[in-house]
Short mmCIF file of C-alpha atoms in Angstrom, two decimals:
data_model
loop_
_atom_site.label_atom_id
_atom_site.label_comp_id
_atom_site.label_asym_id
_atom_site.label_seq_id
_atom_site.Cartn_x
_atom_site.Cartn_y
_atom_site.Cartn_z
CA MET B 1 149.54 -1.40 -1.77
CA LEU B 2 150.69 2.00 -1.17
CA ARG B 3 153.50 0.69 1.02
CA ARG B 4 154.85 -1.52 -1.80
CA PHE B 5 154.69 1.38 -4.24
CA VAL B 6 156.57 3.59 -2.26
CA LEU B 7 159.18 1.02 -1.18
CA VAL B 8 159.66 0.09 -4.94
CA ILE B 9 160.27 3.75 -5.70
CA LEU B 10 162.69 4.17 -2.94
CA CYS B 11 164.53 1.23 -3.85
CA LEU B 12 164.72 2.31 -7.58
CA CYS B 13 166.14 5.68 -6.28
CA VAL B 14 168.84 3.90 -4.31
CA ALA B 15 169.60 1.45 -7.09
CA SER B 16 170.04 4.40 -9.49
CA GLY B 17 172.14 6.21 -7.07
CA GLU B 18 170.05 9.29 -6.97
CA GLU B 19 169.60 9.01 -3.23
CA SER B 20 171.05 6.87 -0.58
CA CYS B 21 169.25 5.68 2.34
CA ASP B 22 169.06 2.56 4.61
CA ARG B 23 166.14 0.13 5.20
CA SER B 24 165.16 2.05 8.40
CA GLU B 25 164.98 5.45 6.55
CA MET B 26 162.82 3.82 4.01
CA GLU B 27 160.39 2.26 6.65
CA ASN B 28 160.21 5.48 8.47
CA THR B 29 159.35 7.29 5.29
CA ILE B 30 156.66 4.63 4.37
CA CYS B 31 155.16 4.93 7.96
CA SER B 32 154.95 8.61 7.84
CA LEU B 33 153.32 8.61 4.45
CA CYS B 34 150.90 5.98 5.78
CA SER B 35 150.11 8.09 8.81
CA GLN B 36 149.52 11.08 6.66
CA ARG B 37 147.23 9.22 4.45
CA ARG B 38 145.23 8.18 7.44
CA GLY B 39 145.10 11.74 8.59
CA GLY B 40 146.47 11.56 11.85
CA HIS B 41 149.41 11.34 14.08
CA GLN B 42 150.51 9.38 17.00
CA VAL B 43 149.18 10.80 20.28
CA ALA B 44 149.79 9.19 23.58
CA PHE B 45 150.67 10.10 27.19
CA PHE B 46 151.29 8.58 30.71
CA ALA B 47 151.76 10.63 33.88
CA TYR B 48 151.59 9.65 37.54
CA MET B 49 151.98 11.29 41.03
CA SER B 50 155.52 11.27 42.35
CA GLN B 51 154.32 11.02 45.90
CA SER B 52 151.16 10.19 48.11
CA ILE B 53 148.60 12.79 48.67
CA GLN B 54 147.13 13.61 51.96
CA ILE B 55 143.27 13.53 51.76
CA ASN B 56 143.14 16.84 53.80
CA ALA B 57 145.14 18.59 50.97
CA ILE B 58 142.50 17.92 48.27
CA SER B 59 138.98 19.33 47.86
CA LYS B 60 135.89 18.29 45.86
CA TYR B 61 136.47 18.98 42.01
CA MET B 62 140.18 19.61 42.38
CA THR B 63 141.92 18.59 39.06
CA PHE B 64 144.55 15.99 39.97
CA VAL B 65 147.99 17.24 38.56
CA TYR B 66 150.08 14.19 37.64
CA ASP B 67 153.57 15.55 38.10
CA ARG B 68 155.70 12.83 36.55
CA VAL B 69 155.38 12.61 32.74
CA GLU B 70 156.96 9.34 31.20
CA THR B 71 155.43 9.76 27.68
CA ASN B 72 153.96 12.63 25.93
CA VAL B 73 153.78 11.95 22.28
CA GLY B 74 151.91 14.74 20.69
CA ASN B 75 152.17 16.92 23.73
CA GLY B 76 148.72 16.78 24.57
CA TYR B 77 149.21 16.52 28.46
CA ASP B 78 150.07 19.68 30.45
CA VAL B 79 152.06 18.82 33.53
CA ARG B 80 151.33 22.20 35.00
CA SER B 81 147.39 22.14 34.87
CA GLY B 82 146.77 18.31 34.70
CA ASN B 83 144.75 18.90 31.54
CA PHE B 84 145.01 16.92 28.31
CA THR B 85 143.99 18.90 25.26
CA ALA B 86 143.34 17.01 22.11
CA PRO B 87 145.87 17.93 19.46
CA GLU B 88 143.50 16.65 16.80
CA ASN B 89 139.99 15.10 16.27
CA GLY B 90 139.56 11.35 16.90
CA VAL B 91 138.61 8.57 19.21
CA TYR B 92 140.79 8.42 22.36
CA VAL B 93 141.08 6.05 25.33
CA PHE B 94 141.91 7.36 28.73
CA HIS B 95 142.89 5.42 31.94
CA THR B 96 143.08 6.48 35.48
CA SER B 97 144.41 4.39 38.52
CA THR B 98 144.00 5.43 42.06
CA THR B 99 144.79 3.75 45.31
CA SER B 100 143.46 4.74 48.65
CA TYR B 101 145.04 3.48 51.90
CA ASP B 102 144.63 3.24 55.57
CA LYS B 103 140.79 3.93 55.96
CA SER B 104 140.53 6.34 53.11
CA VAL B 105 138.06 7.02 50.43
CA CYS B 106 138.27 8.96 47.26
CA SER B 107 136.16 9.14 43.98
CA VAL B 108 137.78 10.25 40.88
CA GLU B 109 135.99 11.79 37.68
CA VAL B 110 137.11 11.83 34.22
CA VAL B 111 135.92 15.00 32.70
CA LYS B 112 135.50 16.26 29.13
CA ASN B 113 135.05 20.04 28.72
CA GLY B 114 133.41 20.09 32.17
CA GLN B 115 131.05 16.95 31.80
CA ILE B 116 131.59 14.02 33.77
CA LYS B 117 132.10 10.97 31.51
CA ASP B 118 133.45 8.37 34.15
CA ILE B 119 133.64 7.92 37.96
CA THR B 120 135.77 5.52 40.13
CA LEU B 121 135.78 5.17 43.87
CA ALA B 122 138.82 3.91 45.75
CA ASP B 123 137.35 2.83 48.96
CA SER B 124 139.63 1.42 51.90
CA GLY B 125 137.27 3.27 54.42
CA GLN B 126 136.66 -0.02 56.42
CA HIS B 127 140.06 -1.31 56.57
CA ASP B 128 143.78 -0.52 57.02
CA ASP B 129 144.87 -1.90 53.51
CA ARG B 130 144.84 -0.62 50.04
CA ALA B 131 141.81 -0.22 47.64
CA VAL B 132 142.63 0.52 43.88
CA ALA B 133 140.19 1.83 41.47
CA SER B 134 140.77 2.27 37.77
CA SER B 135 138.87 3.46 34.91
CA MET B 136 139.14 3.07 31.02
CA THR B 137 137.11 5.62 29.12
CA ILE B 138 136.69 5.86 25.46
CA LEU B 139 135.91 9.24 24.14
CA SER B 140 135.30 11.09 20.85
CA LEU B 141 137.23 14.31 20.85
CA THR B 142 137.51 17.32 18.68
CA LYS B 143 140.72 19.21 18.50
CA GLY B 144 140.98 21.50 21.52
CA ASP B 145 138.63 19.35 23.80
CA ILE B 146 140.02 19.08 27.30
CA VAL B 147 140.01 15.98 29.33
CA LEU B 148 141.16 15.71 32.95
CA ALA B 149 140.82 13.58 36.12
CA ARG B 150 139.53 15.28 39.22
CA VAL B 151 138.37 14.59 42.79
CA GLY B 152 134.80 13.50 42.89
CA THR B 153 132.16 14.04 45.53
CA ALA B 154 133.74 11.67 48.16
CA GLN B 155 136.95 11.98 49.87
CA SER B 156 137.66 11.19 53.49
CA GLY B 157 140.38 9.54 55.59
CA ASN B 158 144.26 9.75 55.51
CA TYR B 159 145.77 9.50 51.96
CA LEU B 160 145.88 8.30 48.46
CA GLU B 161 148.99 6.37 47.72
CA SER B 162 151.47 6.56 44.96
CA ASN B 163 154.98 5.25 45.84
CA GLN B 164 157.07 2.20 45.02
CA TYR B 165 154.06 -0.17 45.67
CA THR B 166 151.49 1.50 43.52
CA ARG B 167 151.06 4.60 41.35
CA MET B 168 148.34 7.07 40.93
CA SER B 169 148.27 7.65 37.26
CA PHE B 170 146.55 9.20 34.08
CA SER B 171 147.06 8.14 30.68
CA GLY B 172 145.63 8.11 27.14
CA PHE B 173 146.24 7.50 23.57
CA LYS B 174 144.47 8.27 20.14
CA LEU B 175 142.72 5.04 18.99
CA ALA B 176 141.40 6.28 15.56
#
């Protein structure tokens, strides 16, 4: 209903010659107004590791810093620290993907403000192939809450793989 009203008003302005704009501008204006009415903005990020990680280079509870950022709408992900800081209140969805390779094991924890919310285990410890673990975690956040992915209590073997075959990644978006 609001969309139609705004569209009619904008069309009347264009028809009367008070302001000229194209359809794209009108749609963007309508979407912006609807977003403001809902009380929120778009928030989304996707980051991944640019290279594989040697297991002996990580330690228990170390934050993974995903150094390649493809998307960071809302600027919630900090590539220097690996932390996502909620830019506003809402329900958020987070995803991690981790690949162990060549008799390696690593647990990955999704942590909100210091509390573990989810855990996965990439375990190729008994074989020379890959093992992929992923998580999807839905969290209610308040502006300023921090979410990160870190090494859990299990890590051994050779390395975690992130290359042309598979990527270690951390992503998230605001659902509502």
